[in-house]
Short mmCIF file of C-alpha atoms in Angstrom, two decimals:
data_model
loop_
_atom_site.label_atom_id
_atom_site.label_comp_id
_atom_site.label_asym_id
_atom_site.label_seq_id
_atom_site.Cartn_x
_atom_site.Cartn_y
_atom_site.Cartn_z
CA UNK A 1 -11.60 -14.36 -4.14
CA UNK A 2 -11.26 -10.59 -3.81
CA UNK A 3 -9.13 -8.94 -6.46
CA UNK A 4 -8.19 -5.58 -7.89
CA UNK A 5 -6.90 -5.32 -11.45
CA UNK A 6 -5.18 -2.26 -12.85
CA UNK A 7 -4.53 -1.43 -16.47
CA UNK A 8 -2.38 -0.68 -18.28
CA UNK A 9 0.58 -2.17 -16.44
CA UNK A 10 2.82 0.54 -17.80
CA UNK A 11 2.48 3.66 -19.89
CA UNK A 12 4.90 6.08 -21.51
CA UNK A 13 3.62 9.51 -22.54
CA UNK A 14 5.02 12.95 -23.34
CA UNK A 15 4.62 16.02 -21.21
CA UNK A 16 1.29 17.68 -21.81
CA UNK A 17 -0.54 14.45 -22.65
CA UNK A 18 -3.64 13.33 -20.77
CA UNK A 19 -3.67 9.83 -19.29
CA UNK A 20 -6.39 7.59 -17.93
CA UNK A 21 -5.55 4.81 -15.52
CA UNK A 22 -8.03 2.03 -14.89
CA UNK A 23 -8.88 0.00 -11.82
CA UNK A 24 -11.50 -2.74 -11.68
CA UNK A 25 -12.37 -4.49 -8.48
CA UNK A 26 -14.19 -7.43 -7.00
CA UNK A 27 -14.21 -6.88 -3.26
CA UNK A 28 -16.60 -8.49 -0.81
CA UNK A 29 -18.40 -5.95 1.41
CA UNK A 30 -16.81 -3.14 -0.54
CA UNK A 31 -16.45 0.15 1.39
CA UNK A 32 -14.14 2.40 -0.59
CA UNK A 33 -11.62 2.66 -3.40
CA UNK A 34 -8.29 4.36 -2.72
CA UNK A 35 -5.66 5.72 -5.10
CA UNK A 36 -2.00 6.18 -4.19
CA UNK A 37 1.06 7.56 -5.97
CA UNK A 38 4.37 5.86 -5.31
CA UNK A 39 7.64 7.42 -6.37
CA UNK A 40 10.82 6.11 -4.87
CA UNK A 41 9.47 5.56 -1.39
CA UNK A 42 6.19 5.63 0.52
CA UNK A 43 2.94 5.50 -1.43
CA UNK A 44 1.22 8.81 -0.88
CA UNK A 45 -2.54 9.13 -0.69
CA UNK A 46 -4.39 10.70 -3.60
CA UNK A 47 -8.09 9.95 -3.32
CA UNK A 48 -10.65 7.89 -1.51
CA UNK A 49 -13.95 7.24 -3.26
CA UNK A 50 -17.00 5.80 -1.63
CA UNK A 51 -19.90 7.09 -3.70
CA UNK A 52 -20.63 6.24 -7.27
CA UNK A 53 -20.53 8.98 -9.87
CA UNK A 54 -18.98 11.71 -7.74
CA UNK A 55 -15.72 13.01 -9.15
CA UNK A 56 -12.88 13.90 -6.82
CA UNK A 57 -10.38 16.46 -8.09
CA UNK A 58 -7.03 17.72 -6.95
CA UNK A 59 -5.32 20.02 -9.40
CA UNK A 60 -4.64 18.10 -12.61
CA UNK A 61 -5.73 14.79 -11.09
CA UNK A 62 -9.28 13.55 -10.89
CA UNK A 63 -10.94 10.25 -10.15
CA UNK A 64 -14.38 8.73 -10.31
CA UNK A 65 -15.97 5.51 -9.11
CA UNK A 66 -18.63 3.39 -10.77
CA UNK A 67 -20.05 1.01 -8.18
CA UNK A 68 -22.41 -0.63 -10.63
CA UNK A 69 -19.68 -1.61 -13.08
CA UNK A 70 -17.08 -2.04 -10.32
CA UNK A 71 -14.35 0.19 -11.61
CA UNK A 72 -12.59 3.47 -11.07
CA UNK A 73 -10.48 5.70 -13.28
CA UNK A 74 -7.74 8.15 -12.44
CA UNK A 75 -7.21 10.95 -14.94
CA UNK A 76 -4.13 13.12 -15.14
CA UNK A 77 -4.29 16.10 -17.50
CA UNK A 78 -1.34 18.12 -18.83
CA UNK A 79 1.12 15.55 -17.51
CA UNK A 80 4.51 16.63 -16.18
CA UNK A 81 7.70 14.66 -15.60
CA UNK A 82 6.95 14.84 -11.88
CA UNK A 83 3.90 12.66 -12.48
CA UNK A 84 6.19 9.74 -13.29
CA UNK A 85 5.44 7.12 -10.65
CA UNK A 86 3.61 3.91 -9.91
CA UNK A 87 -0.08 4.50 -9.32
CA UNK A 88 -1.76 2.03 -6.99
CA UNK A 89 -5.42 1.46 -6.38
CA UNK A 90 -6.88 -0.51 -3.51
CA UNK A 91 -10.33 -1.75 -2.60
CA UNK A 92 -11.28 -1.54 1.03
CA UNK A 93 -13.44 -4.16 2.65
CA UNK A 94 -14.01 -3.31 6.27
CA UNK A 95 -11.50 -1.85 8.66
CA UNK A 96 -8.51 -4.04 8.05
CA UNK A 97 -8.75 -5.39 4.59
CA UNK A 98 -7.25 -3.52 1.67
CA UNK A 99 -6.74 -5.34 -1.60
CA UNK A 100 -4.15 -3.67 -3.79
CA UNK A 101 -3.71 -3.91 -7.52
CA UNK A 102 -0.28 -4.43 -9.03
CA UNK A 103 -0.07 -0.80 -10.03
CA UNK A 104 0.38 1.17 -13.26
CA UNK A 105 3.88 2.45 -13.94
CA UNK A 106 3.65 5.84 -15.63
CA UNK A 107 6.63 7.48 -17.27
CA UNK A 108 6.31 11.03 -18.58
CA UNK A 109 8.98 12.12 -21.04
CA UNK A 110 10.08 15.74 -21.32
CA UNK B 1 0.55 15.04 9.40
CA UNK B 2 0.76 11.31 10.06
CA UNK B 3 4.25 9.92 10.18
CA UNK B 4 5.06 6.24 9.80
CA UNK B 5 8.73 5.59 10.34
CA UNK B 6 10.57 2.45 9.37
CA UNK B 7 13.89 2.01 11.08
CA UNK B 8 15.96 1.04 8.04
CA UNK B 9 15.83 2.04 4.39
CA UNK B 10 18.14 -0.74 3.23
CA UNK B 11 19.17 -3.99 4.88
CA UNK B 12 21.42 -6.81 3.71
CA UNK B 13 21.24 -10.05 5.66
CA UNK B 14 22.52 -13.58 5.23
CA UNK B 15 20.39 -16.68 4.78
CA UNK B 16 19.34 -18.09 8.13
CA UNK B 17 19.72 -14.86 10.09
CA UNK B 18 16.91 -13.58 12.28
CA UNK B 19 15.78 -10.19 10.99
CA UNK B 20 13.80 -7.48 12.75
CA UNK B 21 12.02 -4.72 10.85
CA UNK B 22 10.72 -1.95 13.07
CA UNK B 23 7.89 0.48 12.41
CA UNK B 24 6.59 3.36 14.52
CA UNK B 25 3.58 5.61 13.89
CA UNK B 26 2.81 8.84 15.70
CA UNK B 27 -0.94 9.22 15.21
CA UNK B 28 -2.31 6.81 17.77
CA UNK B 29 -3.75 4.61 15.03
CA UNK B 30 -5.36 1.35 16.06
CA UNK B 31 -4.46 -0.55 12.92
CA UNK B 32 -1.00 -1.36 11.64
CA UNK B 33 0.03 -3.47 8.67
CA UNK B 34 3.07 -5.08 7.10
CA UNK B 35 3.12 -5.55 3.34
CA UNK B 36 5.74 -6.76 0.94
CA UNK B 37 5.94 -5.32 -2.55
CA UNK B 38 7.35 -7.28 -5.47
CA UNK B 39 7.36 -6.41 -9.18
CA UNK B 40 4.30 -7.79 -10.93
CA UNK B 41 2.72 -8.91 -7.66
CA UNK B 42 1.81 -5.59 -6.10
CA UNK B 43 1.39 -5.17 -2.37
CA UNK B 44 0.66 -8.35 -0.45
CA UNK B 45 -0.40 -8.31 3.19
CA UNK B 46 1.81 -10.28 5.56
CA UNK B 47 0.24 -9.46 8.94
CA UNK B 48 -1.92 -6.79 10.48
CA UNK B 49 -2.74 -5.72 14.00
CA UNK B 50 -5.87 -3.95 15.19
CA UNK B 51 -4.79 -3.40 18.79
CA UNK B 52 -1.90 -3.91 21.16
CA UNK B 53 -0.94 -7.58 21.36
CA UNK B 54 -3.54 -8.45 18.71
CA UNK B 55 -2.45 -9.76 15.35
CA UNK B 56 -4.00 -11.44 12.34
CA UNK B 57 -2.40 -13.29 9.46
CA UNK B 58 -2.62 -11.71 6.06
CA UNK B 59 -2.25 -13.40 2.73
CA UNK B 60 1.40 -14.49 3.00
CA UNK B 61 2.36 -14.97 6.69
CA UNK B 62 4.61 -18.00 6.19
CA UNK B 63 8.15 -17.36 7.39
CA UNK B 64 7.17 -14.21 9.28
CA UNK B 65 5.96 -13.26 12.72
CA UNK B 66 5.01 -9.92 14.28
CA UNK B 67 4.98 -8.20 17.61
CA UNK B 68 2.90 -5.30 18.87
CA UNK B 69 3.72 -4.59 22.51
CA UNK B 70 2.92 -0.88 22.27
CA UNK B 71 0.28 0.86 20.21
CA UNK B 72 2.74 2.93 18.22
CA UNK B 73 5.15 0.14 17.33
CA UNK B 74 4.71 -2.88 15.06
CA UNK B 75 7.64 -5.17 14.39
CA UNK B 76 8.06 -7.73 11.62
CA UNK B 77 10.32 -10.67 12.34
CA UNK B 78 11.86 -13.02 9.83
CA UNK B 79 12.71 -16.02 11.97
CA UNK B 80 15.25 -17.47 9.51
CA UNK B 81 15.75 -15.27 6.49
CA UNK B 82 15.69 -16.90 3.07
CA UNK B 83 16.56 -15.54 -0.36
CA UNK B 84 12.89 -15.55 -1.42
CA UNK B 85 12.25 -12.97 1.28
CA UNK B 86 14.32 -10.42 -0.62
CA UNK B 87 11.77 -7.69 -1.19
CA UNK B 88 10.54 -4.19 -0.36
CA UNK B 89 8.71 -4.19 2.98
CA UNK B 90 6.15 -1.48 3.66
CA UNK B 91 4.65 -0.71 7.04
CA UNK B 92 1.34 1.15 7.21
CA UNK B 93 -1.17 2.39 9.72
CA UNK B 94 -4.77 3.53 9.68
CA UNK B 95 -7.52 4.50 12.05
CA UNK B 96 -10.83 2.72 11.96
CA UNK B 97 -12.84 5.80 11.00
CA UNK B 98 -11.08 7.30 8.02
CA UNK B 99 -9.99 4.10 6.22
CA UNK B 100 -7.07 6.03 4.82
CA UNK B 101 -3.85 4.03 5.01
CA UNK B 102 -0.56 5.84 5.68
CA UNK B 103 2.67 4.20 4.58
CA UNK B 104 6.25 4.30 5.76
CA UNK B 105 9.10 4.80 3.31
CA UNK B 106 9.80 1.11 3.04
CA UNK B 107 12.72 -1.16 3.85
CA UNK B 108 14.47 -2.81 0.95
CA UNK B 109 15.74 -6.12 2.31
CA UNK B 110 18.25 -8.24 0.45
CA UNK B 111 18.95 -11.76 1.71
CA UNK B 112 22.11 -13.29 0.31
#
């Protein structure tokens, strides 16, 4: 059965800390790994990774995929209170199938 | 920018009522999805549609049905609402090329 597991489930840090969020996957016919940030409403897209070993960056956020070990990490450096959110990862298998993890709830304290 | 609009942010319904959740996207996407999100369980797929009038069951279709009469609109129907359907419902769309899924703001449904 396809599954995506995220860890930790929740995390509390102070502003300025660096955090690493983990996502492991077992997805049949894997195509891509997606990261989303969810605050109070719609999950918003962060990254899509399809190739192993290539880091994607956007400001203080970066992510990398390891297709051999079947995992991805999302790094956030110099965290800010605005980074507080649920971070979701999903494995894509074909056009219609997206398997989501349960998310990591990040709280950044001022 | 892609916009996925869900008609209601919050809904309160009584047990046994028929409930309609509406979703509209403005990017001519082929694929549309309905998920429910519950604490500790993540996002679970209820139904998806890859074309007008086409639908496929997801992981938890029981108690739900869907309708896609027009490409831009995908409706989720709770035939007879029950308290265990209290949840956050998220609509999403994607095109077949990019794989990127775009979400609506969600409808928080409470069934009393």
